[in-house]
Short mmCIF file of C-alpha atoms in Angstrom, two decimals:
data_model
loop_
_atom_site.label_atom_id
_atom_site.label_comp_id
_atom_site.label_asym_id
_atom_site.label_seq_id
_atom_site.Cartn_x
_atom_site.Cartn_y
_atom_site.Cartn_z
CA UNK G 81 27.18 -49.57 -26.64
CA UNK G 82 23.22 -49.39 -25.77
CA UNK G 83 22.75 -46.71 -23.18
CA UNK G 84 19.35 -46.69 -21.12
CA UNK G 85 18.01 -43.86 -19.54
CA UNK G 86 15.58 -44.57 -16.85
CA UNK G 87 14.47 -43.29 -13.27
CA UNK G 88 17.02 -44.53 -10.83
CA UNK G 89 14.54 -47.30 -9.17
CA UNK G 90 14.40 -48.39 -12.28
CA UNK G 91 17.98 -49.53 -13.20
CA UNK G 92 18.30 -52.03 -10.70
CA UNK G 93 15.64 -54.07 -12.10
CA UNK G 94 16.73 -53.55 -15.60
CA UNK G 95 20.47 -54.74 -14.36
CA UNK G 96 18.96 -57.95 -12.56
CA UNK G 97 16.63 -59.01 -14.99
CA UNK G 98 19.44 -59.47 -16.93
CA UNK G 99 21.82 -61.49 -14.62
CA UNK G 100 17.99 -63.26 -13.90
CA UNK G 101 17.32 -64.18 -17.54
CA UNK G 102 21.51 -65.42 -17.74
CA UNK G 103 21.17 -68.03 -14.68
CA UNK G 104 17.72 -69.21 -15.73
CA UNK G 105 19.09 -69.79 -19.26
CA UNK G 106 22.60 -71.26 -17.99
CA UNK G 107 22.40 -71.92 -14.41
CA UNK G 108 26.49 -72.35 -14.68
CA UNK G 109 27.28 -68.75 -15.76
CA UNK G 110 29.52 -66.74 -14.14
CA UNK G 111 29.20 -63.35 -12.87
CA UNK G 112 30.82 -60.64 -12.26
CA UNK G 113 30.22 -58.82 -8.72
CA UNK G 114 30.62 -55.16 -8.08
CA UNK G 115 31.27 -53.35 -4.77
CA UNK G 116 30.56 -49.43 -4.16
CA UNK G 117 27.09 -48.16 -4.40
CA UNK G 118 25.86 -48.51 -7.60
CA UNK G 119 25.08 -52.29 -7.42
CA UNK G 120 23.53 -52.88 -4.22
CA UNK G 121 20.04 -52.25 -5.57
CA UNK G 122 20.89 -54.83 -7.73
CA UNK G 123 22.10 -57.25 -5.27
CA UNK G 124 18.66 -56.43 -3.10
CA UNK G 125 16.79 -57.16 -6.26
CA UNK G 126 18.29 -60.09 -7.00
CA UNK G 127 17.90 -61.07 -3.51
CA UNK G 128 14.13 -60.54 -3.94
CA UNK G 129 13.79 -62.81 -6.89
CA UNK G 130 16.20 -65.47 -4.93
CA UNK G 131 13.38 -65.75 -1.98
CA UNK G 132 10.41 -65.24 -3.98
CA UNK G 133 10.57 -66.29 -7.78
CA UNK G 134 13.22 -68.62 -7.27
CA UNK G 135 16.42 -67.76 -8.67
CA UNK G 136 19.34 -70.11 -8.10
CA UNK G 137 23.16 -69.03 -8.10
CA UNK G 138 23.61 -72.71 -6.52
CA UNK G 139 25.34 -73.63 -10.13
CA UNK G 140 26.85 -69.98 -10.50
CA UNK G 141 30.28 -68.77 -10.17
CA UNK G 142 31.35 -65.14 -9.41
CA UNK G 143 34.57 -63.14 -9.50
CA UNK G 144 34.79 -59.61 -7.69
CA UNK G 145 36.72 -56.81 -9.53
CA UNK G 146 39.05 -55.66 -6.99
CA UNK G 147 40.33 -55.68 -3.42
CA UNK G 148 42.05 -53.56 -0.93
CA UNK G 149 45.51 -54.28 0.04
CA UNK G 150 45.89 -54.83 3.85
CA UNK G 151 42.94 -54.44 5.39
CA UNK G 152 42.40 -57.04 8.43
CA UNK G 153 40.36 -60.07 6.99
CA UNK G 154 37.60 -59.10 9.75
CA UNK G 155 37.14 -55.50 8.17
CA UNK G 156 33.71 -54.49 7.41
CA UNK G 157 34.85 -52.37 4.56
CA UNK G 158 37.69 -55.30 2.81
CA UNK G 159 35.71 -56.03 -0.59
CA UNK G 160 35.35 -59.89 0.58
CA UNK G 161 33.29 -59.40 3.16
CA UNK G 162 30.95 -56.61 1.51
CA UNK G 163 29.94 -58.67 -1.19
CA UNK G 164 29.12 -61.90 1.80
CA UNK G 165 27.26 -59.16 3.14
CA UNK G 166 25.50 -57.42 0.24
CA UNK G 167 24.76 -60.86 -1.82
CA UNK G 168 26.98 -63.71 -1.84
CA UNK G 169 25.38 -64.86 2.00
CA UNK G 170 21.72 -63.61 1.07
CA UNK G 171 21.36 -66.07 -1.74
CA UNK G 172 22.32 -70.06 -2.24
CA UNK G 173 25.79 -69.54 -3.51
CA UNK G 174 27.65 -73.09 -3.03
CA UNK G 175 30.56 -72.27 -0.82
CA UNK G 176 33.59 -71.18 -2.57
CA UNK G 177 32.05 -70.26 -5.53
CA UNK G 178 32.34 -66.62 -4.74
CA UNK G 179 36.33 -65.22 -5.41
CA UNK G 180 38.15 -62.48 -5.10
CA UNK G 181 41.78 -61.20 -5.55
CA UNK G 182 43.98 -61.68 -2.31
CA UNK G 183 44.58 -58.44 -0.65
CA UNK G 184 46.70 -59.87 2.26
CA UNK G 185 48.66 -61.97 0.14
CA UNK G 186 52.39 -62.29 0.99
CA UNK G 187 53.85 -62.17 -2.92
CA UNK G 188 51.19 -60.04 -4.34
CA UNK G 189 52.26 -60.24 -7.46
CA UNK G 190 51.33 -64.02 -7.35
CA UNK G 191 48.05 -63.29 -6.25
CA UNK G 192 47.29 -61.38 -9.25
CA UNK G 193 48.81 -63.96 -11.75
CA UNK G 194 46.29 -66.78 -9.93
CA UNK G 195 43.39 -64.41 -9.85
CA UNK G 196 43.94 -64.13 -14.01
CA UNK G 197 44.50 -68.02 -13.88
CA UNK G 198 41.27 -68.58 -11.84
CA UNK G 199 38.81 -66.19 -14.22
CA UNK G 200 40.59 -68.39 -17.38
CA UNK G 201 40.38 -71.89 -15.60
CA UNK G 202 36.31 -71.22 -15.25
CA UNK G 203 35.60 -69.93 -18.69
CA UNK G 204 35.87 -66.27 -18.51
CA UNK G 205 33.14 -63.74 -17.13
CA UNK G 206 29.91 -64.18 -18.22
CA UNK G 207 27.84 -60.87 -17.47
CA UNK G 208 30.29 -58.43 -14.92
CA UNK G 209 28.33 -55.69 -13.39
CA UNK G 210 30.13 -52.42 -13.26
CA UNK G 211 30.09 -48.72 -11.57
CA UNK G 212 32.29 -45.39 -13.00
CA UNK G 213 34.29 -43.64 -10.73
CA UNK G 214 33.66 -39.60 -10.99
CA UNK G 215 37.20 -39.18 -12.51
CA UNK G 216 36.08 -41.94 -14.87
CA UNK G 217 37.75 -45.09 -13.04
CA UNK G 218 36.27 -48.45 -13.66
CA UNK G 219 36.93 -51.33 -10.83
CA UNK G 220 40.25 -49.38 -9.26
CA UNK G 221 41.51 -48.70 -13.00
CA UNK G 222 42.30 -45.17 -11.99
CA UNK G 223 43.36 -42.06 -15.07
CA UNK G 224 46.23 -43.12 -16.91
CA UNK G 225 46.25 -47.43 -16.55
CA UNK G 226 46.86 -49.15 -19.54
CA UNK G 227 44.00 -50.34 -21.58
CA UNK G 228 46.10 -53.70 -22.07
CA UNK G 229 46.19 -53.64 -18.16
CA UNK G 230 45.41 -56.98 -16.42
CA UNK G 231 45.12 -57.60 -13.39
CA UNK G 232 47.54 -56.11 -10.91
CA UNK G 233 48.44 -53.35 -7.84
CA UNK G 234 47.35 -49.87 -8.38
CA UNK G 235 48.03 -46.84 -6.16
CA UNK G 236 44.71 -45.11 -5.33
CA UNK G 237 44.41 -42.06 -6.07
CA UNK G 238 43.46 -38.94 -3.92
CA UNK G 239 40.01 -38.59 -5.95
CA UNK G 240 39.23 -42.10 -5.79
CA UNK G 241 40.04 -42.18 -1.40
CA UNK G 242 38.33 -39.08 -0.94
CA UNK G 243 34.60 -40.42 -2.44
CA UNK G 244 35.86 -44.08 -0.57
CA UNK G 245 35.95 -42.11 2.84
CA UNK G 246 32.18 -42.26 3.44
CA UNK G 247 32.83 -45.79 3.97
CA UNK G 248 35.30 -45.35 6.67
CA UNK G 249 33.68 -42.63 8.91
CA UNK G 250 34.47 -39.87 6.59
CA UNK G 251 38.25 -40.30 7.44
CA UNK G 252 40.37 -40.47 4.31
CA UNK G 253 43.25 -41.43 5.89
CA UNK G 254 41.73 -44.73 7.27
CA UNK G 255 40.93 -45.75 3.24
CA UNK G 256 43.94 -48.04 1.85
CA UNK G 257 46.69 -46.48 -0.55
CA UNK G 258 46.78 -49.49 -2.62
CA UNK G 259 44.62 -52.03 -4.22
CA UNK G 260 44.08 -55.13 -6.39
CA UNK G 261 42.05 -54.89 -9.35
CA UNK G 262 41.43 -56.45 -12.59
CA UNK G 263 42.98 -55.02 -15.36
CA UNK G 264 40.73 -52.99 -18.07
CA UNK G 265 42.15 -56.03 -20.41
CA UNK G 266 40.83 -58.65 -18.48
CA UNK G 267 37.18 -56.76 -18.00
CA UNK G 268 37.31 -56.51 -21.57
CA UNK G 269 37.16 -59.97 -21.69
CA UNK G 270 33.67 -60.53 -20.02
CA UNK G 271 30.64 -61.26 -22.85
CA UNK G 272 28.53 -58.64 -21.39
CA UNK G 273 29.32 -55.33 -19.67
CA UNK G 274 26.55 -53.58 -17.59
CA UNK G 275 27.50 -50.72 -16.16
CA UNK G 276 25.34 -48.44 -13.90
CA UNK G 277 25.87 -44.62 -13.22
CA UNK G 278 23.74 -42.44 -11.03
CA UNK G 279 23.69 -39.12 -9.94
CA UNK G 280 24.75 -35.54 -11.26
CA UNK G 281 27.89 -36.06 -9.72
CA UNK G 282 28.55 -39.29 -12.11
CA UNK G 283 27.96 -36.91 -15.31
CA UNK G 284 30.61 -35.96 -17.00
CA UNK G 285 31.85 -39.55 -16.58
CA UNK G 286 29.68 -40.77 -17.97
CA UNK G 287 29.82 -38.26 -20.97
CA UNK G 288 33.30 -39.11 -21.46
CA UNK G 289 32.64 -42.83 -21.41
CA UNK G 290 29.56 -42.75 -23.99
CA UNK G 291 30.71 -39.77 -26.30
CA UNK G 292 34.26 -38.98 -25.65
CA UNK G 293 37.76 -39.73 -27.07
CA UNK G 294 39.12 -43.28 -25.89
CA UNK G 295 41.59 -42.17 -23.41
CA UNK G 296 43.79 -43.79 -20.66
CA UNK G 297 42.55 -40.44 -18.45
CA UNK G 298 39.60 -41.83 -18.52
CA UNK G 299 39.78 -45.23 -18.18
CA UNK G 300 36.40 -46.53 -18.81
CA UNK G 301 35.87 -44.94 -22.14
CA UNK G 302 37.91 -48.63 -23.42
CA UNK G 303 34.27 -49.64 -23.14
CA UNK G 304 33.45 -48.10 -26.48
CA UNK G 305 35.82 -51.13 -27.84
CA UNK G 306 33.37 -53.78 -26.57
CA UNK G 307 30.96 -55.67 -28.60
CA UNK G 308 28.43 -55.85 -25.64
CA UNK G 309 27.76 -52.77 -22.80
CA UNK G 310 24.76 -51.58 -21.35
CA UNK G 311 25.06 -48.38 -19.28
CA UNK G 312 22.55 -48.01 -17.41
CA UNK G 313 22.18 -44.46 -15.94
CA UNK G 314 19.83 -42.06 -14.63
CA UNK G 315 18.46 -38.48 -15.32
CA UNK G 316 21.24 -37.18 -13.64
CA UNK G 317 24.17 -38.66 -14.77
CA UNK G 318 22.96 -38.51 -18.35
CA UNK G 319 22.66 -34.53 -17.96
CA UNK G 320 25.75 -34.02 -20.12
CA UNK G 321 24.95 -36.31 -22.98
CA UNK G 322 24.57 -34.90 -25.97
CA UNK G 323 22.65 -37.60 -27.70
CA UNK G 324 20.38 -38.50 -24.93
CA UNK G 325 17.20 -38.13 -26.70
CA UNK G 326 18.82 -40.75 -29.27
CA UNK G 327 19.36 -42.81 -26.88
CA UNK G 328 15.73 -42.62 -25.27
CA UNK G 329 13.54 -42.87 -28.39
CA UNK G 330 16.49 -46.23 -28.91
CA UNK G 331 15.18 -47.65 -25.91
CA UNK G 332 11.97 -46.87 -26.27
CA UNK G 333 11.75 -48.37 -29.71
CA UNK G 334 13.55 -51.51 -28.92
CA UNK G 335 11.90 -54.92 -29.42
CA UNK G 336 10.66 -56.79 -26.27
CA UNK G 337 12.55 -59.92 -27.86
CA UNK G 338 15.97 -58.13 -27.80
CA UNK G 339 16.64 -58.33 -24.13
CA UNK G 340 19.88 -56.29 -23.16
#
């Protein structure tokens, strides 16, 4: 696990410039797409380099980590739409190469088998970009899933709707109970992990998911098994790491060549 500290501003570009260096180096790569807040300075960076250096996703494919069950297909705030929004509309995308799991699926259950089947059928994730959830969550993998978990319905918990409520007018009874999600199997599966983290707020998860025990309670410390993560994460959220200043003078030190 390399973990970069850097000034917020700065993670974005160090997250696209690796999705950038993937799709110049194979143009049919697949991605994995984020919602929440962590990525969207990615997405607006990558958005940047679209218009003005050229980046193509024309060749790309991309699978999102998790959906809300029930929300109206026309919600602002159903996973589908915010990544049309955020990315998948802002660059050249060919059209349906952007998918998600089926939140308003009548056998559910289905929908999760065929989202499995449809990451498999195109080769597996090629780079997924990640957030942490302050109780240490990763896509809606909330305390306590299985690490073999793959894709499937979770139950949100209260933590996880109250920090969703700023996304639906700071009501959390108007955030969705349930969800879809890949499993923390199935993200385990992608060749590279980049996670970002930002903010005080993010710190002890990310302490726990660096430094701490592997635990179910929190979920994303299953990333320590990986052979390939970069967290990415800010002043802040690195406040309770105890090796930070290893992991600076790493960074620091690290050969130009290397890429993440």
């Amino acid at each position: 696990m390399e973990v970069v500290i850097a000034p917020g501003p700065e993670l974005a570009g160090i997250a696209a410039s690796a999705i950038d260096a993937l799709l110049r180096a194979r143009p049919s790569a697949v991605v994995g797409l984020a919602t929440g807040s962590s990525p969207l300075a990615v997405y607006d960076e990558l958005v940047r380099r679209h218009d003005e250096e050229g980046l193509s996703f024309a060749q790309a494919r991309a699978f999102m980590l998790d959906e809300y069950v029930g929300l109206p297909a026309d919600h602002p705030e159903r996973y589908r739409n915010v990544i049309e929004k955020e990315i998948a509309s802002r660059v050249d995308f060919a059209d349906g190469a952007v998918q998600g799991p089926d939140g308003n699926a009548e056998d559910l259950i289905a929908a999760c088998a065929a989202y499995e089947d449809a990451i498999a059928a195109a080769g597996g994730v090629d780079l997924q970009i990640l957030g942490i959830g302050t109780d240490g969550h990763v896509a809606f993998n909330e305390p306590g899933s299985s690490l073999a978990s793959r894709t499937r319905i979770k139950t949100l918990t209260r933590q996880t709707r109250e920090d969703n409520a700023r996304f639906f007018g700071d009501d959390v009874s108007q955030v969705p109970t349930h969800c879809l999600t890949q499993g923390l199997a199935t993200i385990m599966s992608a060749r590279h992990l980049v996670l970002l983290a930002q903010g005080r707020g993010k710190a002890e998860a990310v302490h726990q998911l660096v430094e701490g025990p592997v635990s179910a309670m929190w979920p994303g410390t299953v990333l320590q098994h990986h052979p390939h993560v970069t967290v990415l994460v800010d002043d802040a959220a690195a406040s309770r790491l105890q090796l930070a200043d290893y992991y600076r003078e790493t960074y620091a030190l690290k050969p130009a060549w290397q890429g993440l």
